[in-house]
PDB file of C-alpha atoms in Angstrom:
ATOM      1  CA  GLY B   1     106.975 -72.461 -76.517  1.00 56.00           C
ATOM      2  CA  GLN B   2     109.488 -73.539 -75.577  1.00 62.00           C
ATOM      3  CA  GLN B   3     113.273 -71.905 -75.522  1.00 72.00           C
ATOM      4  CA  LEU B   4     116.896 -72.966 -75.763  1.00 87.00           C
ATOM      5  CA  ASN B   5     119.429 -70.413 -74.681  1.00 91.00           C
ATOM      6  CA  GLN B   6     122.450 -70.988 -76.250  1.00 94.00           C
ATOM      7  CA  SER B   7     125.756 -69.653 -74.639  1.00 95.00           C
ATOM      8  CA  PRO B   8     128.420 -68.149 -75.332  1.00 95.00           C
ATOM      9  CA  GLN B   9     126.739 -65.499 -78.670  1.00 93.00           C
ATOM     10  CA  SER B  10     130.058 -65.166 -80.383  1.00 94.00           C
ATOM     11  CA  MET B  11     132.934 -66.996 -80.032  1.00 94.00           C
ATOM     12  CA  PHE B  12     136.530 -65.796 -81.308  1.00 95.00           C
ATOM     13  CA  ILE B  13     139.411 -67.928 -81.061  1.00 93.00           C
ATOM     14  CA  GLN B  14     142.312 -68.801 -82.002  1.00 95.00           C
ATOM     15  CA  GLU B  15     143.619 -72.129 -84.637  1.00 95.00           C
ATOM     16  CA  GLY B  16     144.085 -74.904 -82.919  1.00 95.00           C
ATOM     17  CA  GLU B  17     142.093 -74.029 -79.424  1.00 96.00           C
ATOM     18  CA  ASP B  18     139.330 -75.665 -78.109  1.00 96.00           C
ATOM     19  CA  VAL B  19     136.093 -74.449 -77.793  1.00 95.00           C
ATOM     20  CA  SER B  20     133.260 -75.526 -76.049  1.00 97.00           C
ATOM     21  CA  MET B  21     129.353 -74.083 -75.748  1.00 97.00           C
ATOM     22  CA  ASN B  22     126.327 -75.114 -74.031  1.00 96.00           C
ATOM     23  CA  CYS B  23     122.310 -74.899 -74.585  1.00 96.00           C
ATOM     24  CA  THR B  24     120.074 -75.216 -71.895  1.00 95.00           C
ATOM     25  CA  SER B  25     116.267 -75.454 -71.391  1.00 93.00           C
ATOM     26  CA  SER B  26     113.694 -75.030 -69.080  1.00 90.00           C
ATOM     27  CA  SER B  27     112.106 -77.565 -70.736  1.00 88.00           C
ATOM     28  CA  ILE B  28     113.223 -81.886 -70.770  1.00 90.00           C
ATOM     29  CA  PHE B  29     113.989 -82.304 -74.621  1.00 90.00           C
ATOM     30  CA  ASN B  30     114.227 -86.171 -75.325  1.00 89.00           C
ATOM     31  CA  THR B  31     116.426 -86.082 -77.806  1.00 91.00           C
ATOM     32  CA  TRP B  32     119.781 -82.998 -78.222  1.00 93.00           C
ATOM     33  CA  LEU B  33     120.606 -82.262 -81.260  1.00 93.00           C
ATOM     34  CA  TRP B  34     123.883 -79.802 -82.864  1.00 96.00           C
ATOM     35  CA  TYR B  35     123.931 -78.684 -86.093  1.00 95.00           C
ATOM     36  CA  LYS B  36     126.507 -76.007 -88.154  1.00 96.00           C
ATOM     37  CA  GLN B  37     125.986 -73.442 -90.284  1.00 95.00           C
ATOM     38  CA  ASP B  38     128.082 -72.584 -92.869  1.00 94.00           C
ATOM     39  CA  PRO B  39     127.066 -69.239 -94.828  1.00 88.00           C
ATOM     40  CA  GLY B  40     124.091 -68.871 -97.380  1.00 87.00           C
ATOM     41  CA  GLU B  41     123.822 -72.552 -96.815  1.00 91.00           C
ATOM     42  CA  GLY B  42     121.601 -74.740 -94.407  1.00 93.00           C
ATOM     43  CA  PRO B  43     122.142 -76.448 -90.600  1.00 94.00           C
ATOM     44  CA  VAL B  44     123.800 -79.517 -90.928  1.00 94.00           C
ATOM     45  CA  LEU B  45     123.940 -82.121 -88.614  1.00 92.00           C
ATOM     46  CA  LEU B  46     126.790 -82.039 -87.020  1.00 95.00           C
ATOM     47  CA  ILE B  47     125.606 -84.975 -83.933  1.00 94.00           C
ATOM     48  CA  ALA B  48     122.565 -86.433 -82.433  1.00 92.00           C
ATOM     49  CA  LEU B  49     121.864 -87.179 -78.243  1.00 94.00           C
ATOM     50  CA  TYR B  50     119.152 -89.897 -77.263  1.00 91.00           C
ATOM     51  CA  LYS B  51     119.918 -90.733 -73.825  1.00 92.00           C
ATOM     52  CA  ALA B  52     120.469 -88.591 -70.206  1.00 94.00           C
ATOM     53  CA  GLY B  53     124.505 -88.564 -69.816  1.00 94.00           C
ATOM     54  CA  GLU B  54     126.041 -89.659 -73.499  1.00 94.00           C
ATOM     55  CA  LEU B  55     128.909 -88.161 -74.174  1.00 96.00           C
ATOM     56  CA  THR B  56     129.149 -88.758 -78.249  1.00 95.00           C
ATOM     57  CA  SER B  57     131.881 -88.152 -80.397  1.00 96.00           C
ATOM     58  CA  ASN B  58     132.245 -87.090 -83.841  1.00 94.00           C
ATOM     59  CA  GLY B  59     135.886 -86.588 -85.664  1.00 96.00           C
ATOM     60  CA  ARG B  60     136.909 -83.363 -82.992  1.00 97.00           C
ATOM     61  CA  LEU B  61     133.207 -82.887 -81.622  1.00 97.00           C
ATOM     62  CA  THR B  62     132.231 -84.337 -78.538  1.00 97.00           C
ATOM     63  CA  ALA B  63     128.837 -83.551 -77.389  1.00 97.00           C
ATOM     64  CA  GLN B  64     126.780 -84.008 -74.227  1.00 97.00           C
ATOM     65  CA  PHE B  65     122.971 -85.268 -73.697  1.00 96.00           C
ATOM     66  CA  GLY B  66     123.140 -83.493 -69.537  1.00 95.00           C
ATOM     67  CA  ILE B  67     121.835 -85.566 -67.335  1.00 95.00           C
ATOM     68  CA  THR B  68     118.759 -83.591 -66.121  1.00 93.00           C
ATOM     69  CA  ARG B  69     117.734 -83.506 -70.245  1.00 92.00           C
ATOM     70  CA  LYS B  70     117.558 -80.029 -69.859  1.00 93.00           C
ATOM     71  CA  ASP B  71     121.307 -78.566 -71.264  1.00 95.00           C
ATOM     72  CA  SER B  72     123.173 -80.286 -73.619  1.00 97.00           C
ATOM     73  CA  PHE B  73     127.362 -79.139 -74.342  1.00 97.00           C
ATOM     74  CA  LEU B  74     129.347 -79.389 -77.870  1.00 98.00           C
ATOM     75  CA  ASN B  75     133.134 -79.417 -77.208  1.00 98.00           C
ATOM     76  CA  ILE B  76     135.721 -78.725 -80.414  1.00 97.00           C
ATOM     77  CA  SER B  77     139.072 -79.816 -80.069  1.00 97.00           C
ATOM     78  CA  ALA B  78     142.525 -78.010 -81.753  1.00 96.00           C
ATOM     79  CA  SER B  79     140.168 -76.115 -83.811  1.00 95.00           C
ATOM     80  CA  ILE B  80     140.469 -75.228 -88.027  1.00 94.00           C
ATOM     81  CA  PRO B  81     139.444 -72.416 -89.903  1.00 93.00           C
ATOM     82  CA  SER B  82     136.682 -74.770 -91.815  1.00 94.00           C
ATOM     83  CA  ASP B  83     135.419 -75.126 -87.973  1.00 95.00           C
ATOM     84  CA  VAL B  84     133.910 -71.234 -88.850  1.00 95.00           C
ATOM     85  CA  GLY B  85     129.846 -70.620 -88.449  1.00 95.00           C
ATOM     86  CA  ILE B  86     127.401 -70.881 -86.630  1.00 95.00           C
ATOM     87  CA  TYR B  87     126.463 -73.867 -84.132  1.00 96.00           C
ATOM     88  CA  PHE B  88     122.632 -75.666 -83.024  1.00 95.00           C
ATOM     89  CA  CYS B  89     121.859 -77.128 -80.644  1.00 95.00           C
ATOM     90  CA  ALA B  90     118.093 -78.049 -80.965  1.00 93.00           C
ATOM     91  CA  GLY B  91     115.560 -80.257 -78.356  1.00 91.00           C
ATOM     92  CA  PHE B  92     113.065 -82.507 -79.551  1.00 84.00           C
ATOM     93  CA  THR B  93     110.520 -83.186 -77.100  1.00 76.00           C
ATOM     94  CA  GLY B  94     108.978 -86.231 -79.627  1.00 65.00           C
ATOM     95  CA  THR B  95     105.074 -85.539 -78.889  1.00 60.00           C
ATOM     96  CA  ALA B  96     104.734 -83.107 -80.801  1.00 58.00           C
ATOM     97  CA  SER B  97     107.535 -84.657 -83.709  1.00 67.00           C
ATOM     98  CA  LYS B  98     108.401 -80.553 -83.419  1.00 78.00           C
ATOM     99  CA  LEU B  99     112.216 -79.547 -83.467  1.00 84.00           C
ATOM    100  CA  THR B 100     112.714 -76.014 -81.394  1.00 88.00           C
ATOM    101  CA  PHE B 101     116.278 -74.993 -81.712  1.00 91.00           C
ATOM    102  CA  GLY B 102     118.420 -72.785 -79.563  1.00 92.00           C
ATOM    103  CA  THR B 103     119.828 -69.009 -80.950  1.00 90.00           C
ATOM    104  CA  GLY B 104     123.147 -70.096 -82.074  1.00 93.00           C
ATOM    105  CA  THR B 105     126.994 -70.168 -81.340  1.00 95.00           C
ATOM    106  CA  ARG B 106     128.911 -68.089 -84.081  1.00 95.00           C
ATOM    107  CA  LEU B 107     132.498 -69.055 -83.885  1.00 96.00           C
ATOM    108  CA  GLN B 108     135.422 -66.651 -85.439  1.00 95.00           C
ATOM    109  CA  VAL B 109     139.186 -69.219 -85.703  1.00 91.00           C
ATOM    110  CA  THR B 110     141.350 -66.858 -87.157  1.00 86.00           C
ATOM    111  CA  LEU B 111     144.952 -68.372 -88.689  1.00 81.00           C
TER     112      LEU B 111
ATOM    113  CA  ASN T   1     119.908 -88.256-104.094  1.00 73.00           C
ATOM    114  CA  ALA T   2     119.752 -84.444-104.781  1.00 80.00           C
ATOM    115  CA  GLY T   3     118.353 -84.434-101.244  1.00 92.00           C
ATOM    116  CA  VAL T   4     116.071 -81.119-100.409  1.00 96.00           C
ATOM    117  CA  THR T   5     115.634 -78.887-102.787  1.00 96.00           C
ATOM    118  CA  GLN T   6     114.520 -75.712-102.631  1.00 97.00           C
ATOM    119  CA  THR T   7     113.253 -73.835-105.656  1.00 97.00           C
ATOM    120  CA  PRO T   8     113.975 -70.546-106.017  1.00 97.00           C
ATOM    121  CA  LYS T   9     117.126 -69.789-104.513  1.00 96.00           C
ATOM    122  CA  PHE T  10     116.003 -65.223-103.959  1.00 96.00           C
ATOM    123  CA  GLN T  11     113.161 -63.018-104.345  1.00 96.00           C
ATOM    124  CA  VAL T  12     111.609 -60.493-103.923  1.00 97.00           C
ATOM    125  CA  LEU T  13     108.188 -59.205-103.401  1.00 96.00           C
ATOM    126  CA  LYS T  14     106.449 -56.653-103.450  1.00 97.00           C
ATOM    127  CA  THR T  15     103.483 -56.538-100.428  1.00 97.00           C
ATOM    128  CA  GLY T  16     100.091 -58.269-100.779  1.00 97.00           C
ATOM    129  CA  GLN T  17     101.357 -60.268-103.515  1.00 97.00           C
ATOM    130  CA  SER T  18     101.399 -63.826-103.199  1.00 96.00           C
ATOM    131  CA  MET T  19     104.414 -66.414-103.971  1.00 96.00           C
ATOM    132  CA  THR T  20     105.247 -70.567-103.988  1.00 97.00           C
ATOM    133  CA  LEU T  21     107.947 -71.272-102.615  1.00 98.00           C
ATOM    134  CA  GLN T  22     108.438 -75.382-103.584  1.00 98.00           C
ATOM    135  CA  CYS T  23     110.694 -78.108-101.549  1.00 98.00           C
ATOM    136  CA  ALA T  24     111.196 -81.524-102.805  1.00 97.00           C
ATOM    137  CA  GLN T  25     113.419 -84.537-101.428  1.00 96.00           C
ATOM    138  CA  ASP T  26     114.104 -87.516-102.892  1.00 95.00           C
ATOM    139  CA  MET T  27     115.245 -89.761-100.362  1.00 92.00           C
ATOM    140  CA  ASN T  28     111.588 -91.156 -99.068  1.00 92.00           C
ATOM    141  CA  HIS T  29     110.982 -89.584 -96.199  1.00 92.00           C
ATOM    142  CA  GLU T  30     107.727 -89.638 -93.963  1.00 91.00           C
ATOM    143  CA  TYR T  31     108.774 -86.027 -91.828  1.00 91.00           C
ATOM    144  CA  MET T  32     109.076 -82.650 -93.627  1.00 94.00           C
ATOM    145  CA  SER T  33     109.329 -78.944 -92.712  1.00 94.00           C
ATOM    146  CA  TRP T  34     109.477 -75.774 -92.904  1.00 97.00           C
ATOM    147  CA  TYR T  35     111.270 -73.307 -90.849  1.00 96.00           C
ATOM    148  CA  ARG T  36     112.263 -69.944 -91.034  1.00 96.00           C
ATOM    149  CA  GLN T  37     115.605 -68.144 -89.783  1.00 95.00           C
ATOM    150  CA  ASP T  38     115.171 -64.650 -88.475  1.00 92.00           C
ATOM    151  CA  PRO T  39     119.005 -62.631 -86.896  1.00 82.00           C
ATOM    152  CA  GLY T  40     118.998 -63.460 -83.395  1.00 75.00           C
ATOM    153  CA  MET T  41     116.150 -66.025 -83.518  1.00 77.00           C
ATOM    154  CA  GLY T  42     117.114 -68.854 -84.862  1.00 84.00           C
ATOM    155  CA  LEU T  43     115.121 -71.839 -86.115  1.00 91.00           C
ATOM    156  CA  ARG T  44     111.423 -71.680 -85.322  1.00 92.00           C
ATOM    157  CA  LEU T  45     108.572 -73.914 -87.834  1.00 92.00           C
ATOM    158  CA  ILE T  46     106.191 -72.812 -89.520  1.00 95.00           C
ATOM    159  CA  HIS T  47     104.857 -75.708 -90.773  1.00 95.00           C
ATOM    160  CA  TYR T  48     105.011 -79.468 -90.743  1.00 93.00           C
ATOM    161  CA  SER T  49     103.613 -82.937 -92.615  1.00 93.00           C
ATOM    162  CA  VAL T  50     104.221 -86.342 -91.041  1.00 89.00           C
ATOM    163  CA  GLY T  51     103.359 -88.035 -94.546  1.00 91.00           C
ATOM    164  CA  ALA T  52     101.341 -87.512 -97.833  1.00 93.00           C
ATOM    165  CA  GLY T  53      98.115 -85.633 -96.581  1.00 94.00           C
ATOM    166  CA  ILE T  54      98.586 -85.091 -93.195  1.00 94.00           C
ATOM    167  CA  THR T  55      99.573 -80.855 -92.170  1.00 95.00           C
ATOM    168  CA  ASP T  56     100.082 -79.410 -89.129  1.00 93.00           C
ATOM    169  CA  GLN T  57     100.954 -76.157 -86.963  1.00 93.00           C
ATOM    170  CA  GLY T  58     104.351 -74.889 -86.065  1.00 91.00           C
ATOM    171  CA  GLU T  59     105.278 -72.386 -83.803  1.00 89.00           C
ATOM    172  CA  VAL T  60     104.746 -69.304 -86.237  1.00 93.00           C
ATOM    173  CA  PRO T  61     101.311 -70.357 -88.746  1.00 95.00           C
ATOM    174  CA  ASN T  62     100.030 -67.315 -88.900  1.00 96.00           C
ATOM    175  CA  GLY T  63     100.587 -66.009 -92.655  1.00 96.00           C
ATOM    176  CA  TYR T  64     101.212 -69.631 -94.465  1.00 97.00           C
ATOM    177  CA  ASN T  65      99.831 -72.393 -95.966  1.00 97.00           C
ATOM    178  CA  VAL T  66     101.624 -75.764 -96.936  1.00 97.00           C
ATOM    179  CA  SER T  67     100.223 -79.137 -98.010  1.00 96.00           C
ATOM    180  CA  ARG T  68     101.471 -82.409 -98.720  1.00 97.00           C
ATOM    181  CA  SER T  69      99.661 -84.553-102.461  1.00 96.00           C
ATOM    182  CA  THR T  70     102.573 -86.472-102.696  1.00 96.00           C
ATOM    183  CA  THR T  71     105.822 -87.666-100.215  1.00 95.00           C
ATOM    184  CA  GLU T  72     108.545 -86.142-102.136  1.00 96.00           C
ATOM    185  CA  ASP T  73     106.738 -82.645-102.396  1.00 97.00           C
ATOM    186  CA  PHE T  74     105.744 -79.520 -98.676  1.00 98.00           C
ATOM    187  CA  PRO T  75     105.376 -76.281-100.975  1.00 98.00           C
ATOM    188  CA  LEU T  76     104.960 -73.183 -99.065  1.00 98.00           C
ATOM    189  CA  ARG T  77     102.954 -70.906 -99.734  1.00 98.00           C
ATOM    190  CA  LEU T  78     102.472 -67.185 -98.702  1.00 96.00           C
ATOM    191  CA  LEU T  79      98.965 -66.360 -99.172  1.00 92.00           C
ATOM    192  CA  SER T  80     100.092 -61.964 -99.213  1.00 96.00           C
ATOM    193  CA  ALA T  81     103.582 -61.087 -98.438  1.00 96.00           C
ATOM    194  CA  ALA T  82     104.198 -58.767 -95.998  1.00 97.00           C
ATOM    195  CA  PRO T  83     107.325 -57.108 -94.845  1.00 96.00           C
ATOM    196  CA  SER T  84     107.457 -59.233 -91.606  1.00 96.00           C
ATOM    197  CA  GLN T  85     107.276 -62.811 -93.690  1.00 97.00           C
ATOM    198  CA  THR T  86     111.102 -60.705 -94.785  1.00 97.00           C
ATOM    199  CA  SER T  87     113.629 -63.817 -93.564  1.00 97.00           C
ATOM    200  CA  VAL T  88     114.979 -66.932 -95.263  1.00 97.00           C
ATOM    201  CA  TYR T  89     113.170 -69.889 -95.302  1.00 98.00           C
ATOM    202  CA  PHE T  90     114.833 -73.333 -95.065  1.00 97.00           C
ATOM    203  CA  CYS T  91     112.538 -76.879 -95.989  1.00 97.00           C
ATOM    204  CA  ALA T  92     113.549 -79.571 -93.934  1.00 95.00           C
ATOM    205  CA  SER T  93     113.037 -83.475 -93.949  1.00 93.00           C
ATOM    206  CA  SER T  94     114.534 -86.897 -91.893  1.00 90.00           C
ATOM    207  CA  ASP T  95     112.172 -90.433 -91.514  1.00 85.00           C
ATOM    208  CA  TRP T  96     110.711 -92.552 -89.355  1.00 72.00           C
ATOM    209  CA  SER T  97     114.603 -94.195 -87.987  1.00 69.00           C
ATOM    210  CA  SER T  98     115.616 -91.452 -86.383  1.00 67.00           C
ATOM    211  CA  SER T  99     112.453 -90.839 -85.494  1.00 65.00           C
ATOM    212  CA  TYR T 100     112.204 -87.604 -87.181  1.00 64.00           C
ATOM    213  CA  ASN T 101     114.374 -86.410 -85.071  1.00 73.00           C
ATOM    214  CA  GLU T 102     118.264 -86.135 -87.600  1.00 83.00           C
ATOM    215  CA  GLN T 103     116.182 -83.382 -90.229  1.00 88.00           C
ATOM    216  CA  PHE T 104     118.252 -82.419 -93.380  1.00 91.00           C
ATOM    217  CA  PHE T 105     118.143 -79.647 -94.627  1.00 94.00           C
ATOM    218  CA  GLY T 106     117.595 -77.794 -97.973  1.00 96.00           C
ATOM    219  CA  PRO T 107     119.545 -74.335 -99.106  1.00 95.00           C
ATOM    220  CA  GLY T 108     117.521 -71.973 -98.350  1.00 96.00           C
ATOM    221  CA  THR T 109     115.219 -69.464-100.530  1.00 97.00           C
ATOM    222  CA  ARG T 110     116.365 -65.978 -98.657  1.00 96.00           C
ATOM    223  CA  LEU T 111     112.383 -63.498 -99.637  1.00 97.00           C
ATOM    224  CA  THR T 112     113.009 -59.621 -99.081  1.00 97.00           C
ATOM    225  CA  VAL T 113     108.843 -58.427 -98.917  1.00 97.00           C
ATOM    226  CA  LEU T 114     109.637 -54.542 -99.466  1.00 96.00           C
TER     227      LEU T 114
END
């Protein structure tokens, strides 16, 4: 099946630093989504991207839909302690009505 | 709105036992789905439904059954639990306005099979 590779697998950063993570696929997706999961909770949608090249922001978060439609990027500016969690990318082909998730990037923020 | 609710939150089963994980949503969403989450593997789709009376298999359907008799409910049944089914299970829902993309997740059920 389709696979989404996320990198890095984990990050340890200091409060106030900027964060970048990405997601790549061997297949083309029509939609890219970014979710955040807090410990013991379900994933929460952060940003949805619907067009190749699209750049979308949600507060301190900015995500981009890659031009090739095989990748996506998420940036977090000026990180704060509540940014701690696991960030998942997900791709949607539309035709099969199925979301494919990446393996996640675990973010730790130190004071 | 309560959103997506799941029960139970925790469950321990013995190998061979059966059980049903409950999922309900009060957003009138057409699309509902079940995922399992295992360490280092992200979320994998088990089964999904695009409306009452319609279900289809996801990536890892073996060992699980689903039915969708109402828009609100989408239970997941384990007929004969196996240790390999130890995982955290998430239910999600979405509607056609986002082309089913923007899925809302429940809080999860943590299942251990001994």
